[in-house]
Amino acid sequence: QVQLVESGGGLVQAGGSLRLSCAASGRTFSSYTMGWFRQAPGKEREFVAGISWGGVITSYADSVKGRFTISRDNAKSTVYLQMSSLKPEDTAVYYCAADPSRRYPESASRRYDYWGQGTQVTVSS
């Protein structure tokens, strides 16, 4: 079992930056592949970024490539999402998720067993 708690969301103007954090409980965080997803009102939850347990392999949605960076600190049991050049269409609730089974991040939400409660990101134009 692992519990995930996101933080760092807020209101930012277009072109600005935010860094989201996801703190995990449990001793096996370093063995989990981690992902960030987001869900905008009226839309399905979508994959944003993922990172392998060792942090070597990362994956991004096309819509955020070059603007967002996922990273992790296994010593702190925390995964981060650095978001830059934010756009109004990035507005959503952002969730982190943990996949204890696979070595490489996948974009399908059904691959992830554990989810945080989400943090709101609002980008004003």
PDB file of C-alpha atoms in Angstrom:
ATOM      1  CA  GLN A   1       0.000   0.000   0.000  1.00  0.00           C
ATOM      2  CA  VAL A   2       1.097   3.552  -0.652  1.00  0.00           C
ATOM      3  CA  GLN A   3      -0.571   6.857   0.023  1.00  0.00           C
ATOM      4  CA  LEU A   4       0.052   9.827  -2.240  1.00  0.00           C
ATOM      5  CA  VAL A   5      -0.419  13.494  -1.381  1.00  0.00           C
ATOM      6  CA  GLU A   6      -0.067  16.190  -4.047  1.00  0.00           C
ATOM      7  CA  SER A   7       0.756  19.829  -3.382  1.00  0.00           C
ATOM      8  CA  GLY A   8       1.885  22.911  -5.249  1.00  0.00           C
ATOM      9  CA  GLY A   9      -1.170  23.704  -7.309  1.00  0.00           C
ATOM     10  CA  GLY A  10      -2.599  27.179  -7.601  1.00  0.00           C
ATOM     11  CA  LEU A  11      -3.497  30.071  -9.860  1.00  0.00           C
ATOM     12  CA  VAL A  12      -0.903  31.311 -12.336  1.00  0.00           C
ATOM     13  CA  GLN A  13      -0.929  33.549 -15.383  1.00  0.00           C
ATOM     14  CA  ALA A  14      -0.304  32.165 -18.836  1.00  0.00           C
ATOM     15  CA  GLY A  15       3.411  31.825 -19.455  1.00  0.00           C
ATOM     16  CA  GLY A  16       4.126  31.249 -15.794  1.00  0.00           C
ATOM     17  CA  SER A  17       5.480  28.253 -13.945  1.00  0.00           C
ATOM     18  CA  LEU A  18       4.473  25.929 -11.125  1.00  0.00           C
ATOM     19  CA  ARG A  19       6.086  22.931  -9.497  1.00  0.00           C
ATOM     20  CA  LEU A  20       3.848  20.154  -8.255  1.00  0.00           C
ATOM     21  CA  SER A  21       5.019  17.700  -5.628  1.00  0.00           C
ATOM     22  CA  CYS A  22       3.680  14.294  -4.716  1.00  0.00           C
ATOM     23  CA  ALA A  23       4.802  12.836  -1.403  1.00  0.00           C
ATOM     24  CA  ALA A  24       4.426   9.108  -0.928  1.00  0.00           C
ATOM     25  CA  SER A  25       4.209   7.032   2.197  1.00  0.00           C
ATOM     26  CA  GLY A  26       5.581   3.526   2.439  1.00  0.00           C
ATOM     27  CA  ARG A  27       9.015   2.015   2.175  1.00  0.00           C
ATOM     28  CA  THR A  28       8.752   0.792  -1.409  1.00  0.00           C
ATOM     29  CA  PHE A  29       8.377   4.120  -3.220  1.00  0.00           C
ATOM     30  CA  SER A  30      11.679   3.617  -5.013  1.00  0.00           C
ATOM     31  CA  SER A  31      10.320   0.511  -6.712  1.00  0.00           C
ATOM     32  CA  TYR A  32       7.236   2.212  -8.150  1.00  0.00           C
ATOM     33  CA  THR A  33       6.858   3.730 -11.557  1.00  0.00           C
ATOM     34  CA  MET A  34       5.137   7.086 -11.085  1.00  0.00           C
ATOM     35  CA  GLY A  35       2.871   9.141 -13.274  1.00  0.00           C
ATOM     36  CA  TRP A  36       1.110  12.476 -13.402  1.00  0.00           C
ATOM     37  CA  PHE A  37      -2.357  12.747 -14.892  1.00  0.00           C
ATOM     38  CA  ARG A  38      -4.804  15.603 -15.212  1.00  0.00           C
ATOM     39  CA  GLN A  39      -8.522  16.039 -15.632  1.00  0.00           C
ATOM     40  CA  ALA A  40     -10.205  19.171 -16.870  1.00  0.00           C
ATOM     41  CA  PRO A  41     -13.932  19.821 -16.323  1.00  0.00           C
ATOM     42  CA  GLY A  42     -16.012  17.760 -18.707  1.00  0.00           C
ATOM     43  CA  LYS A  43     -13.024  15.850 -20.016  1.00  0.00           C
ATOM     44  CA  GLU A  44     -11.518  12.451 -19.382  1.00  0.00           C
ATOM     45  CA  ARG A  45      -8.444  12.005 -17.235  1.00  0.00           C
ATOM     46  CA  GLU A  46      -5.338  12.149 -19.395  1.00  0.00           C
ATOM     47  CA  PHE A  47      -1.727  11.159 -19.026  1.00  0.00           C
ATOM     48  CA  VAL A  48       0.743  14.005 -18.570  1.00  0.00           C
ATOM     49  CA  ALA A  49       4.087  12.439 -17.690  1.00  0.00           C
ATOM     50  CA  GLY A  50       5.637   9.318 -16.218  1.00  0.00           C
ATOM     51  CA  ILE A  51       8.961   8.271 -14.741  1.00  0.00           C
ATOM     52  CA  SER A  52      10.541   4.901 -14.111  1.00  0.00           C
ATOM     53  CA  TRP A  53      11.487   3.751 -10.636  1.00  0.00           C
ATOM     54  CA  GLY A  54      15.115   4.773 -11.095  1.00  0.00           C
ATOM     55  CA  GLY A  55      14.286   8.054 -12.773  1.00  0.00           C
ATOM     56  CA  VAL A  56      16.143   7.169 -15.965  1.00  0.00           C
ATOM     57  CA  ILE A  57      13.156   6.718 -18.247  1.00  0.00           C
ATOM     58  CA  THR A  58      10.586   9.448 -18.669  1.00  0.00           C
ATOM     59  CA  SER A  59       7.556   9.810 -20.898  1.00  0.00           C
ATOM     60  CA  TYR A  60       5.439  12.833 -21.783  1.00  0.00           C
ATOM     61  CA  ALA A  61       2.203  13.633 -23.509  1.00  0.00           C
ATOM     62  CA  ASP A  62       2.779  15.506 -26.754  1.00  0.00           C
ATOM     63  CA  SER A  63       0.854  18.471 -25.384  1.00  0.00           C
ATOM     64  CA  VAL A  64       3.416  19.091 -22.620  1.00  0.00           C
ATOM     65  CA  LYS A  65       6.707  18.032 -24.203  1.00  0.00           C
ATOM     66  CA  GLY A  66       9.320  20.724 -23.867  1.00  0.00           C
ATOM     67  CA  ARG A  67       7.308  22.562 -21.208  1.00  0.00           C
ATOM     68  CA  PHE A  68       6.921  20.052 -18.350  1.00  0.00           C
ATOM     69  CA  THR A  69       9.597  18.008 -16.594  1.00  0.00           C
ATOM     70  CA  ILE A  70       8.981  15.059 -14.305  1.00  0.00           C
ATOM     71  CA  SER A  71      11.567  14.039 -11.740  1.00  0.00           C
ATOM     72  CA  ARG A  72      11.792  12.095  -8.528  1.00  0.00           C
ATOM     73  CA  ASP A  73      13.794  11.974  -5.327  1.00  0.00           C
ATOM     74  CA  ASN A  74      13.614   8.459  -3.942  1.00  0.00           C
ATOM     75  CA  ALA A  75      15.358   9.485  -0.733  1.00  0.00           C
ATOM     76  CA  LYS A  76      12.443  11.845  -0.070  1.00  0.00           C
ATOM     77  CA  SER A  77       9.786   9.552  -1.552  1.00  0.00           C
ATOM     78  CA  THR A  78       8.644  12.430  -3.720  1.00  0.00           C
ATOM     79  CA  VAL A  79       7.916  12.913  -7.391  1.00  0.00           C
ATOM     80  CA  TYR A  80       7.793  16.353  -8.983  1.00  0.00           C
ATOM     81  CA  LEU A  81       6.238  17.952 -12.028  1.00  0.00           C
ATOM     82  CA  GLN A  82       7.892  21.182 -13.081  1.00  0.00           C
ATOM     83  CA  MET A  83       5.519  23.064 -15.358  1.00  0.00           C
ATOM     84  CA  SER A  84       6.679  26.019 -17.437  1.00  0.00           C
ATOM     85  CA  SER A  85       5.184  28.141 -20.210  1.00  0.00           C
ATOM     86  CA  LEU A  86       1.773  27.314 -18.843  1.00  0.00           C
ATOM     87  CA  LYS A  87      -1.273  27.749 -21.060  1.00  0.00           C
ATOM     88  CA  PRO A  88      -4.950  28.165 -20.154  1.00  0.00           C
ATOM     89  CA  GLU A  89      -5.561  24.696 -21.593  1.00  0.00           C
ATOM     90  CA  ASP A  90      -3.312  23.269 -18.866  1.00  0.00           C
ATOM     91  CA  THR A  91      -6.016  24.124 -16.343  1.00  0.00           C
ATOM     92  CA  ALA A  92      -7.086  20.918 -14.612  1.00  0.00           C
ATOM     93  CA  VAL A  93      -6.900  18.895 -11.452  1.00  0.00           C
ATOM     94  CA  TYR A  94      -3.524  17.161 -11.444  1.00  0.00           C
ATOM     95  CA  TYR A  95      -3.130  13.712  -9.916  1.00  0.00           C
ATOM     96  CA  CYS A  96      -0.085  11.640  -9.207  1.00  0.00           C
ATOM     97  CA  ALA A  97      -0.293   7.881  -9.430  1.00  0.00           C
ATOM     98  CA  ALA A  98       1.860   4.871  -8.620  1.00  0.00           C
ATOM     99  CA  ASP A  99       2.320   1.695 -10.621  1.00  0.00           C
ATOM    100  CA  PRO A 100       3.972  -1.052  -8.547  1.00  0.00           C
ATOM    101  CA  SER A 101       4.026  -3.598 -11.369  1.00  0.00           C
ATOM    102  CA  ARG A 102       5.815  -2.163 -14.400  1.00  0.00           C
ATOM    103  CA  ARG A 103       9.350  -0.890 -14.827  1.00  0.00           C
ATOM    104  CA  TYR A 104       8.492   1.712 -17.447  1.00  0.00           C
ATOM    105  CA  PRO A 105       5.836   4.429 -17.343  1.00  0.00           C
ATOM    106  CA  GLU A 106       2.702   3.813 -19.337  1.00  0.00           C
ATOM    107  CA  SER A 107       0.053   6.308 -20.343  1.00  0.00           C
ATOM    108  CA  ALA A 108      -3.007   4.213 -19.512  1.00  0.00           C
ATOM    109  CA  SER A 109      -4.517   5.209 -16.199  1.00  0.00           C
ATOM    110  CA  ARG A 110      -5.682   1.650 -15.557  1.00  0.00           C
ATOM    111  CA  ARG A 111      -2.015   0.622 -15.118  1.00  0.00           C
ATOM    112  CA  TYR A 112      -1.741   2.666 -11.954  1.00  0.00           C
ATOM    113  CA  ASP A 113      -2.995   1.202  -8.694  1.00  0.00           C
ATOM    114  CA  TYR A 114      -2.608   4.117  -6.302  1.00  0.00           C
ATOM    115  CA  TRP A 115      -3.797   7.695  -6.708  1.00  0.00           C
ATOM    116  CA  GLY A 116      -3.551  10.947  -4.817  1.00  0.00           C
ATOM    117  CA  GLN A 117      -6.469  13.266  -4.137  1.00  0.00           C
ATOM    118  CA  GLY A 118      -5.420  15.801  -6.755  1.00  0.00           C
ATOM    119  CA  THR A 119      -4.347  19.428  -6.767  1.00  0.00           C
ATOM    120  CA  GLN A 120      -5.978  22.193  -8.791  1.00  0.00           C
ATOM    121  CA  VAL A 121      -3.961  24.108 -11.360  1.00  0.00           C
ATOM    122  CA  THR A 122      -5.624  27.138 -12.930  1.00  0.00           C
ATOM    123  CA  VAL A 123      -3.933  29.116 -15.691  1.00  0.00           C
ATOM    124  CA  SER A 124      -5.454  32.494 -16.484  1.00  0.00           C
ATOM    125  CA  SER A 125      -5.138  34.133 -19.885  1.00  0.00           C
TER     126      SER A 125
END
